[in-house]
XYZ file of C-alpha atoms in Angstrom:
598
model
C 83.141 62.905 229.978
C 84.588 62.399 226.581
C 85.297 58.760 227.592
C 81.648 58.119 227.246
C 80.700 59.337 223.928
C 80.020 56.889 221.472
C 80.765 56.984 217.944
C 77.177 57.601 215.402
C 77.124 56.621 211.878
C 76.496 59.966 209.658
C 73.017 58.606 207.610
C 73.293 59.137 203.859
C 69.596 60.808 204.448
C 71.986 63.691 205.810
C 72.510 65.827 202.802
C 74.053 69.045 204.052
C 77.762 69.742 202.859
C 79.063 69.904 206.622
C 78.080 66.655 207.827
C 81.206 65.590 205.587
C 83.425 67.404 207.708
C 82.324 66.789 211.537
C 81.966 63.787 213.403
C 78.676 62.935 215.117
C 78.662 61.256 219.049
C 75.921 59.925 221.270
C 76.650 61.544 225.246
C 74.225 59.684 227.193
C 70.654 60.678 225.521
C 72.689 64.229 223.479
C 73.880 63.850 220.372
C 77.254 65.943 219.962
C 79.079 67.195 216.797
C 82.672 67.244 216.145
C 85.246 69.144 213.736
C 87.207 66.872 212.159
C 89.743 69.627 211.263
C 90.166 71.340 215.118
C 88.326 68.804 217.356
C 86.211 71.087 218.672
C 82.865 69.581 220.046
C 79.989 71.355 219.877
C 76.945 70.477 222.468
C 74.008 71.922 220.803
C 73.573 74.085 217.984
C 72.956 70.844 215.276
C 74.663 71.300 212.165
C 74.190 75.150 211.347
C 76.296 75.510 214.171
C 79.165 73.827 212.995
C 79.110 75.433 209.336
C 79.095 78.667 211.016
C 82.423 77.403 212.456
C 83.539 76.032 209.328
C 82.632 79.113 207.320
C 84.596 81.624 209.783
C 81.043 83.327 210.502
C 80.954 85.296 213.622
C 78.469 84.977 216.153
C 77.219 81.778 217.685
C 80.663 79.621 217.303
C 83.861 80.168 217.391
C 86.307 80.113 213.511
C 87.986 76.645 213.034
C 91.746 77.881 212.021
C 92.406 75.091 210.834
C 90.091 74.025 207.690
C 91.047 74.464 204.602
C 90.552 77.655 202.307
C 88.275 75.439 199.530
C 86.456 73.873 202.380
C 85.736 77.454 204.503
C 84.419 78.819 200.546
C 82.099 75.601 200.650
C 80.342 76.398 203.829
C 80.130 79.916 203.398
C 78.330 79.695 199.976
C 76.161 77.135 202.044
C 74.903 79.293 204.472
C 74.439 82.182 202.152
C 72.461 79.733 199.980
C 70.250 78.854 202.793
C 69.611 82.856 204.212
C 68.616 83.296 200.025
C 66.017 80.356 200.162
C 64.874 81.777 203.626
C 64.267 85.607 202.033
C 61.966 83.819 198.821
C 60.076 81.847 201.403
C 59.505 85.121 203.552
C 58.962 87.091 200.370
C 56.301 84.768 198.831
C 54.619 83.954 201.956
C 54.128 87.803 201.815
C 53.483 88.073 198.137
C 50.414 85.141 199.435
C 49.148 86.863 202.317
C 48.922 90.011 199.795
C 45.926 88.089 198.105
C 42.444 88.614 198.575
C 39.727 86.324 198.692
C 38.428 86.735 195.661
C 41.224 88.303 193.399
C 40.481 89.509 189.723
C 42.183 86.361 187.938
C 39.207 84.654 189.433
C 41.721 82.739 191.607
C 40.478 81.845 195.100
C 43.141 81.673 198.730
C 41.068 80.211 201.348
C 42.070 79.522 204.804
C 42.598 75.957 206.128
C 40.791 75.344 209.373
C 42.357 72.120 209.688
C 45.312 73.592 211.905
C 47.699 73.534 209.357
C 49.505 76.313 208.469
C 48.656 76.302 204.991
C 46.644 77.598 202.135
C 44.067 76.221 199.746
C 43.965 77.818 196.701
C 41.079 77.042 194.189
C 41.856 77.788 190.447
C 39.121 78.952 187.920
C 37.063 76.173 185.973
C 36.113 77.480 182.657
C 32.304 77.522 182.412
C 32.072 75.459 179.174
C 34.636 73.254 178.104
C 34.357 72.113 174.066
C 35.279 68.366 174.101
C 36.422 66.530 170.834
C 34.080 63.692 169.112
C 36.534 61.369 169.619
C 36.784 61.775 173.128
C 33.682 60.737 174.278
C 31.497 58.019 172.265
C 28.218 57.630 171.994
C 27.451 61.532 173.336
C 24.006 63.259 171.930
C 22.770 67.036 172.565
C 21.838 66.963 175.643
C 22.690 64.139 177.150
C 25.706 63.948 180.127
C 28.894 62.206 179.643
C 27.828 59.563 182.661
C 24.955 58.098 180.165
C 27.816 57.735 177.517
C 28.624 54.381 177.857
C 31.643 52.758 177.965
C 34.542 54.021 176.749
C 35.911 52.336 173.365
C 39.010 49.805 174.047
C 42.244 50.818 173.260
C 41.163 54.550 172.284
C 43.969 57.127 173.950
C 42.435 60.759 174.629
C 43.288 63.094 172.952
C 44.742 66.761 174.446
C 42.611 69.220 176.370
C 40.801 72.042 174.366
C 42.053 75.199 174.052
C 39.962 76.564 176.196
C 40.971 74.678 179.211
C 44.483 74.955 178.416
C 44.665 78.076 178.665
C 42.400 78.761 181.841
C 44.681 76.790 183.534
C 47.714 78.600 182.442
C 46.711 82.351 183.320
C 45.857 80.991 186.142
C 49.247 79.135 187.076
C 51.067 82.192 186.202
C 49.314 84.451 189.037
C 51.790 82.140 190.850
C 55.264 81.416 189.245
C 57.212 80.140 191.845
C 54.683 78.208 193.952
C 54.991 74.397 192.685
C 58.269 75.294 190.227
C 60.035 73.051 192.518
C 57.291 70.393 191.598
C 56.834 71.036 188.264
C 60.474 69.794 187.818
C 60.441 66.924 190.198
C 57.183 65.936 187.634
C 59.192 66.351 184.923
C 62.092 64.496 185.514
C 60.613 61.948 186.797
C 58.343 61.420 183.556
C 61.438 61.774 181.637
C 62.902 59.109 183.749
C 60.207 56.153 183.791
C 60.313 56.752 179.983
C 64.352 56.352 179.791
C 64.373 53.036 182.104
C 61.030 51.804 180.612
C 62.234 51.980 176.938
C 66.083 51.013 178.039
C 67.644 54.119 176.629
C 71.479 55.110 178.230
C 71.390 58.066 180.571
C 73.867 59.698 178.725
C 71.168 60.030 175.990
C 70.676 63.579 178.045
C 73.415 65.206 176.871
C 72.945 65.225 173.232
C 72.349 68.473 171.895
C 69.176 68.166 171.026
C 68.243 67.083 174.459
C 66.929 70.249 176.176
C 65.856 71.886 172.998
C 62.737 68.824 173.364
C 62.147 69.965 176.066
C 61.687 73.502 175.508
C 60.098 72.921 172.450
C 57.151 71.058 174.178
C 57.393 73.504 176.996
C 56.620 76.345 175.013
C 53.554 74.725 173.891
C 51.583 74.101 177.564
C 50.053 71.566 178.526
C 48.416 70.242 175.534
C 50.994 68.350 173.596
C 50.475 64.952 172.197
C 53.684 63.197 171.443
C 54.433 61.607 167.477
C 52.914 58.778 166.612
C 55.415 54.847 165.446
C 54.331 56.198 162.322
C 54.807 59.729 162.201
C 58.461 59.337 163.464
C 59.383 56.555 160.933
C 57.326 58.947 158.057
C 57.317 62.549 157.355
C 59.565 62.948 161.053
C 62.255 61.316 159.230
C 61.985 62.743 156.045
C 62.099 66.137 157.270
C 65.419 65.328 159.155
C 67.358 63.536 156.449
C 66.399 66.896 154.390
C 67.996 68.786 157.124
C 71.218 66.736 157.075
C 71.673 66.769 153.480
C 71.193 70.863 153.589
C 73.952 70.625 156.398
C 76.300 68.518 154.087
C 75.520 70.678 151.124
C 76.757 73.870 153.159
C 79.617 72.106 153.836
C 80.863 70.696 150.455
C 79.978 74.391 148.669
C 82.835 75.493 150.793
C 85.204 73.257 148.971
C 86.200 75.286 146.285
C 86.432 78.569 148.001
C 88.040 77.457 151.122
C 89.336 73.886 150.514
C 89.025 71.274 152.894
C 91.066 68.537 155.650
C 90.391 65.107 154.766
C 90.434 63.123 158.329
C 91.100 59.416 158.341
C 91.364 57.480 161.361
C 89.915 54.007 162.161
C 86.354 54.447 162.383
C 85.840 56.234 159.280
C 86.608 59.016 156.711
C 85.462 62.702 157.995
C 85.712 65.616 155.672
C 86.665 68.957 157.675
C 86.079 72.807 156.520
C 85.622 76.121 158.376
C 81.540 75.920 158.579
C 82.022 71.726 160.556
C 83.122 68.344 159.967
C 80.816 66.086 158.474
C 81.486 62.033 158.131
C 82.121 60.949 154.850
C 82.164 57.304 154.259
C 83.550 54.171 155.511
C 84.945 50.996 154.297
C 85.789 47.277 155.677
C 89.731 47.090 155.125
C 89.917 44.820 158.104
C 91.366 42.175 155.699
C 93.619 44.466 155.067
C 94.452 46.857 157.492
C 98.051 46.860 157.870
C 98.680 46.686 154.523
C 99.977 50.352 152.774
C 98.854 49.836 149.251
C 95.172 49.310 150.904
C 95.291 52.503 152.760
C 96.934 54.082 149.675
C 93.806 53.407 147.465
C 90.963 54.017 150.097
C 92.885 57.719 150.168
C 93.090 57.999 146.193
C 89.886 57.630 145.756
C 88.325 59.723 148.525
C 90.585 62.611 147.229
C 88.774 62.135 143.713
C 85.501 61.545 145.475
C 86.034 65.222 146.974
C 87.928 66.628 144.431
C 91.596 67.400 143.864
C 91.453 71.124 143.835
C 88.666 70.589 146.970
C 91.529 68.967 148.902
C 94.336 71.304 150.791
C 95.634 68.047 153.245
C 94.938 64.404 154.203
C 95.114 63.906 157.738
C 96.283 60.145 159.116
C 97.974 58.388 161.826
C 101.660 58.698 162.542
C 102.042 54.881 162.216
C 104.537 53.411 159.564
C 101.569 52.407 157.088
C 99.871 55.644 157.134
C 103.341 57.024 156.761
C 104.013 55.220 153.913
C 100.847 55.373 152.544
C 100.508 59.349 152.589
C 103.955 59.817 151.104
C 102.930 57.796 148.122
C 99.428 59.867 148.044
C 101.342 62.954 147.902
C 103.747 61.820 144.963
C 100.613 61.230 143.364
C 98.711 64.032 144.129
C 101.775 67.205 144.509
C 99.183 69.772 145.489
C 97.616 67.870 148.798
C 99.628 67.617 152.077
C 99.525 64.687 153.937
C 99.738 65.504 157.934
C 100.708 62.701 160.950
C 97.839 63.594 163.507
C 98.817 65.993 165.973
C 97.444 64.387 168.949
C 98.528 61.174 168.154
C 102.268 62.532 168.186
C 102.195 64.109 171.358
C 100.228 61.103 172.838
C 103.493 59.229 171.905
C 106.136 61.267 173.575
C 103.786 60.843 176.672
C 103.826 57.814 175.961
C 107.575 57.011 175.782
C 108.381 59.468 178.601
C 105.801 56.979 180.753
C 108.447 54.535 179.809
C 111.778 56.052 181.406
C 112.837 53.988 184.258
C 111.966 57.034 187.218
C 108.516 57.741 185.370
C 107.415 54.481 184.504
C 108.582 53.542 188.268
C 106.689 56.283 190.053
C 103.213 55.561 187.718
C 103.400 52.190 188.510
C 103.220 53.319 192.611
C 100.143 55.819 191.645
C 98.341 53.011 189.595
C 98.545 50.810 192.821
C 97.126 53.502 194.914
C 94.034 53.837 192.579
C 93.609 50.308 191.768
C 93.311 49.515 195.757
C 91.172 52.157 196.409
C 88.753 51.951 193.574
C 88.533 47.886 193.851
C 86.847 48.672 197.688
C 84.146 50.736 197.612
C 84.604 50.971 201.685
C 88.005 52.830 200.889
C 86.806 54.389 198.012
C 83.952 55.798 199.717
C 86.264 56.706 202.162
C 88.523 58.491 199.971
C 85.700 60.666 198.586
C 84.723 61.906 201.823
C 88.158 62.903 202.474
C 88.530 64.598 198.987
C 84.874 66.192 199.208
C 83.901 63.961 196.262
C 86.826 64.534 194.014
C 87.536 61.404 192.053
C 91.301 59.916 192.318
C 91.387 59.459 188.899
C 91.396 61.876 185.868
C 90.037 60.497 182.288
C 91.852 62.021 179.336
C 91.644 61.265 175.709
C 94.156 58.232 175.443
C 95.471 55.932 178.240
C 98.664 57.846 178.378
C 96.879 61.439 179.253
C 94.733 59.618 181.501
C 98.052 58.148 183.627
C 99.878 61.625 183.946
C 96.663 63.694 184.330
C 96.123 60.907 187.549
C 99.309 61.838 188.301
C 98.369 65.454 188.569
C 95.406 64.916 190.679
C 96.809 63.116 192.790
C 99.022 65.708 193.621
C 96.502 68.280 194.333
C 94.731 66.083 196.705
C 98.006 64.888 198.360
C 96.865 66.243 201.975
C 93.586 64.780 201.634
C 94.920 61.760 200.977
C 97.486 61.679 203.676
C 94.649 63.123 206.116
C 92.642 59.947 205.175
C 95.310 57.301 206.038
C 96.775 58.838 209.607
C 92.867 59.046 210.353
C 91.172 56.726 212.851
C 88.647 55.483 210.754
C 91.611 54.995 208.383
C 93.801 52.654 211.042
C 90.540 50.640 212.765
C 89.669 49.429 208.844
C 90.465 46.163 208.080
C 91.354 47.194 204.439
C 94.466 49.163 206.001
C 95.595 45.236 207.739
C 96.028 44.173 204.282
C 99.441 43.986 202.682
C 98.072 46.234 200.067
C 97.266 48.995 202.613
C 100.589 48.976 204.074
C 101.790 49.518 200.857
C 99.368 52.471 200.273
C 100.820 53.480 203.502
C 104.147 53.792 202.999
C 103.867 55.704 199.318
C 100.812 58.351 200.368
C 103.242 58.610 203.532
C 106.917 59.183 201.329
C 107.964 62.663 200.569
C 110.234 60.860 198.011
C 107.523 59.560 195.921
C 105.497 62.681 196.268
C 108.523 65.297 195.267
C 108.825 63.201 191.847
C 104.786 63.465 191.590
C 105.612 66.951 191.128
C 108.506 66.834 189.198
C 106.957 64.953 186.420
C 103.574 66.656 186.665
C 105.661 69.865 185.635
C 107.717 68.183 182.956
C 104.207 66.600 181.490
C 102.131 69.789 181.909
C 103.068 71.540 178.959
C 102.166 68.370 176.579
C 99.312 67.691 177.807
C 97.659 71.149 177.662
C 99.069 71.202 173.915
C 97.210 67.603 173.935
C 93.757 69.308 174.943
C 94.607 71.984 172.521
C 94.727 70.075 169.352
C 92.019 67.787 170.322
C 89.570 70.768 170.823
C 87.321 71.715 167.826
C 86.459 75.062 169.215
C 89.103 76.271 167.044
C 91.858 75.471 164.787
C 95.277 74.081 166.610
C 97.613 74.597 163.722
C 99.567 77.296 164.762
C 99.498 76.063 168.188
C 101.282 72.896 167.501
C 104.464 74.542 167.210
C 104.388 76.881 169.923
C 103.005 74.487 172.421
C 106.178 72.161 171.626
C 108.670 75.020 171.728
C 107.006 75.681 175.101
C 107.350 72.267 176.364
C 110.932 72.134 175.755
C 111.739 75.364 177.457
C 109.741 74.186 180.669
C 111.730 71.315 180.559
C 114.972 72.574 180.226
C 113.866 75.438 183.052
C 113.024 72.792 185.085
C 115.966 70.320 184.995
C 118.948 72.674 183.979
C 121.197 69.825 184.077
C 122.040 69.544 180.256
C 122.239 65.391 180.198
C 118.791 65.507 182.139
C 116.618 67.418 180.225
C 118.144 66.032 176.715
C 116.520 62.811 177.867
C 113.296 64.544 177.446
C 114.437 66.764 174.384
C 115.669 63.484 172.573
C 111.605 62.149 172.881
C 110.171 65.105 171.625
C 112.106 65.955 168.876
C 111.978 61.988 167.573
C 108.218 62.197 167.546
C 108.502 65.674 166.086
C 110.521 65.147 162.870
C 107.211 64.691 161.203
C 105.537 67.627 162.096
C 108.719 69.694 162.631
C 109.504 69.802 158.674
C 105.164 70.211 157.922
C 104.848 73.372 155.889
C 101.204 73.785 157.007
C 102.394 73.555 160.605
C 104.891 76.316 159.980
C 101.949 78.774 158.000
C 99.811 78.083 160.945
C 102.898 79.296 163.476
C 104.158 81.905 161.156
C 100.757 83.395 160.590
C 99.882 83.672 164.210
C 101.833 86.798 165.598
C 101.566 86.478 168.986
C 104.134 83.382 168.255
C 106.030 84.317 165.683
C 107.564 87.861 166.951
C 108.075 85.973 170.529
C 110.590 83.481 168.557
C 114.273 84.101 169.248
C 117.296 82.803 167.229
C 117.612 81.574 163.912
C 114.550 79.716 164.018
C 112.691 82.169 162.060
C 115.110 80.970 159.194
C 113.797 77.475 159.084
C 110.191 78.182 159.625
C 110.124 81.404 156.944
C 111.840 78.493 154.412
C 108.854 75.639 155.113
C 106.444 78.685 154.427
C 107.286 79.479 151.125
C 107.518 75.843 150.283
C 103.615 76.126 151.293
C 103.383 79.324 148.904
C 105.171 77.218 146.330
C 102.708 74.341 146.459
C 99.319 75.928 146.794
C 100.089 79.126 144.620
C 100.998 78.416 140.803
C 100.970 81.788 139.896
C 104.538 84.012 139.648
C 103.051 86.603 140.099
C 100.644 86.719 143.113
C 104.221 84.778 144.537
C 105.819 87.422 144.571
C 103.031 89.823 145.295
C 103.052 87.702 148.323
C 106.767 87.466 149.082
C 106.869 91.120 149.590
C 103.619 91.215 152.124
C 105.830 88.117 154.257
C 109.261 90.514 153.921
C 107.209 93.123 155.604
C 105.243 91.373 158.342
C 108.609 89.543 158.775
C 110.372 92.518 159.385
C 107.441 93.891 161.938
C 107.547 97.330 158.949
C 105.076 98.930 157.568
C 101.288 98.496 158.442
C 102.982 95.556 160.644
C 105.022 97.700 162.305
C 101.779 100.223 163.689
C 101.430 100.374 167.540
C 97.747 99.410 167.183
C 99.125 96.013 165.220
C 101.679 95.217 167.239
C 99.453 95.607 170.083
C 96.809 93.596 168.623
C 99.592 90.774 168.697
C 98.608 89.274 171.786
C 95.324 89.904 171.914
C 93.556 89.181 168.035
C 93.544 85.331 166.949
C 94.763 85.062 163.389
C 92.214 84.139 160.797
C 90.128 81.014 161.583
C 90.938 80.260 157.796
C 93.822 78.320 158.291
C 92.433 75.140 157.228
């Protein structure tokens, strides 16, 4: 009987979850459903039937053992979903039945006698409604709006009156949840036309000041009129370059009390304290970009711009003209720090680790994988079926992150991906014919290429967690920077034991390190944070303790509050004292250090 079932296209009008992971077959004039995980074919039931078997639910079909755990989770929360919906429906049908006739909102229910199993429900018309002059022309006492005339070209009416605004809205909230569903469809659809009407980019919705529109003309009903050209290019404007410069001034009155990070990159100069970065300035060097004594005098002057007792550290690239520009800045100026960006340094031992003959050979097999699949959108919509919409490949920050965080997805998708190319629909495409596809083949199909997936997923793992870390704002990553590379190495070295393997590795970090490695204000921010610190072994306590008091040295002129402060460090060095309390060193792990750091 199974010889005569025919293969059905599954409809993109299907929308439920489990029509992703069944097959669907025409028996004659039955249509048939079948797990794609078991084979099991179900002959009635439709598609409830098989998420019940997906989902492990008892009852009307029997528990595929064979789908997987995420998958099972899916369709469970799926049918729970659907029993939730089913109890509001039940409970507001009841809620509506509850309702009289006449009710005392002055609301009216009345039946439909039209054989529909539905509802009419009348809402309250105020008995006088006050209507502005300039709504209606030409209108006397006494006369009706329909012996008005004609209404005035080009006038745009203006809002409802109070009064009927808010008729309407005690009225609409006898019901909240009956047209919610509608409301929103309305509402995103007006926000829509207006997006693709005035050509704005859809990402436009997630600025921050996105939904905070919207509940700002929310919260006044119905009767909002939008700004006016003019009003937005007037006092709108004014208002908000007021509230920008108040933001800026918050920002440089924290100079002097907390000092502040200078950051320089390539788009611009950004000026960083505890209360938020704000941009500084910018300037067209592109005559002159790779030349040092440029860059040297764009920084000299936005230090005296700021301030030289504003100014704890100037923040650059690693590259050799930022190097060698910041050196000279710092001869200049003793009391600032320059500082090679963080990220930037760790993006470069990813980097050159991407270049060792195994890595670089074993990304160049992934980036064939993704560039086949994502340059057919058959396969690639074949892929995302098979990895329930998951995306092959993983953006990060630079082009480096993004090829080992690839690297790492693909790995946790490895079964899906092998599922999709021993699959029929896999073996009847033309796209797997192709030379390409045999080579797709043979790599998703090699346990070779897939054990060193792994392997350099956990050698990478460490740096690029430290990478996320340092390019967060959410907090400072000073202290981390340390830590995160001591960390790295140790997973390494756990990893490959062999001493000539894992140097390979070591070697690449600590050449992209010497810059930060010798940074006092790396050091402070390690030393200072005691969950690190006291979790140090050997005599690298020595070496960091030395880089902090070359900190003290340079930010603190006074003797005296030195040494007031070189007895404090001998204590909390020593874990003695206050430090020594079982409520500190318990507070170790779980207290951040002092956001001040900067």
């Amino acid at each position: 009987m199974a010889s005569n079932m025919e293969p059905v296209a599954v409809t993109s009008q299907k929308h439920d979850p489990a029509w992703k992971h069944c097959q669907m077959f025409k028996n004659g004039d039955r249509v048939q459903l079948k797990c794609i995980y078991c084979g099991k074919i179900f002959k009635g039931g439709g598609i409830h039937r098989i998420k019940e078997h997906l989902a492990g639910q008892k009852g009307n079909a029997a528990t595929c053992l064979r789908v997987q755990p995420d998958v099972r989770l899916q369709m469970l929360e799926s049918l729970n979903g659907v029993a939730v919906k089913k109890r509001k429906k039940q409970k507001l049908a009841e809620e509506m039945s509850g309702y009289d006739n006449t009710n005392s909102s002055g609301v009216e229910v009345v039946n439909n006698h039209c054989g529909l199993n539905t509802e009419i429900v009348l809402l309250p018309v105020p008995e006088m409604i006050e209507h502005d002059g300039d709504v209606y022309a030409n209108r006397e006492d006494g006369t009706s709006s329909k012996t008005s005339g004609r209404k005035k070209k080009g006038r745009v009416r203006k809002a409802p009156g109070p009064d009927l605004v808010n008729s309407n809205t005690a009225a609409l909230a006898s019901f909240p949840a009956m047209n919610s569903k509608k409301v929103s469809n309305t509402v995103h659809m007006a926000v829509g036309r207006f997006f693709f009407d005035v050509g704005l980019p859809v990402d436009a919705v997630n600025s921050a000041y996105f939904q905070p529109m919207i509940d700002a003309i929310a919260s006044q009903g119905t009767g909002v009129v939008g700004p006016s050209y003019h009003d937005l290019r007037s006092w709108i404007l004014k208002n908000l370059v007021h509230e920008v410069r108040n933001d800026v001034d918050q920002c440089t009155g924290a100079w002097g009390r907390t000092g502040c990070s200078i950051l320089v990159d390539e788009c611009g100069i950004q000026e960083r304290v505890k209360q938020g970065t704000i941009f500084l300035r910018s300037a067209d060097i592109s005559h002159a970009i790779d030349s040092a004594d440029v860059l040297y005098e764009l920084l000299k002057e936005t230090v005296e711009e700021v301030g030289l007792r504003n100014v704890l550290q100037v923040i650059t690239s690693c590259d050799d003209r930022y190097v060698i520009a910041g050196k000279r800045l710092t001869d200049t100026y003793p009391t600032v720090f320059w500082t090679p960006c963080a990220g930037r340094s760790i993006d470069l031992m990813l980097h050159d680790i991407g270049e060792l003959p195994t890595v670089n050979m074993i990304l160049d097999q992934a980036k064939s994988i993704s560039r086949y699949i994502y340059s057919n959108s058959v396969v690639l919509n074949m892929m995302r079926r098979y990895t329930f919409g998951v995306d092959l490949v993983d953006l990060g920050t630079t082009r480096s992150s993004t090829d080992f965080m690839t690297l790492k997805r693909m790995v946790n998708i490895r079964h899906n991906l092998q599922s999709m190319i021993t699959s029929e629909e896999w073996m009847e495409s033309p796209y797997s014919k192709k030379s390409e596809g045999f080579a797709v083949l043979d790599t998703i199909s090699s346990q070779s290429f897939w054990s060193t997936c792994a392997l350099v997923t956990r050698l990478t793992d460490p740096l690029l967690r430290l990478l996320r870390i340092v390019s967060s704002e959410k907090r400072p990553a000073m202290g981390f920077v340390y830590a995160g590379l001591y960390r790295a190495k140790e997973a390494i070295k756990k990893e490959l034991v062999n001493k000539e393997e894992y140097l390979v590795y070591w070697n690449i970090i600590d050449r992209r390190w010497e810059q930060l490695q010798r940074h006092p204000l790396l050091a402070a921010g390690f030393y200072l944070n005691p969950k690190f610190f006291y979790s140090l072994e050997g005599d690298a306590h020595l070496h960091i303790r030395s880089l902090v008091y070359d900190c003290i040295e340079k930010l603190v002129p006074d003797p005296k509050i030195q040494d007031k402060i070189m007895k404090e460090t001998a204590s909390y060095h020593g874990g003695v004292g206050d430090f020594g309390r079982k409520m500190a060193i318990r507070a170790r792990d779980t207290l951040l250090p002092s956001e001040s750091t900067f």
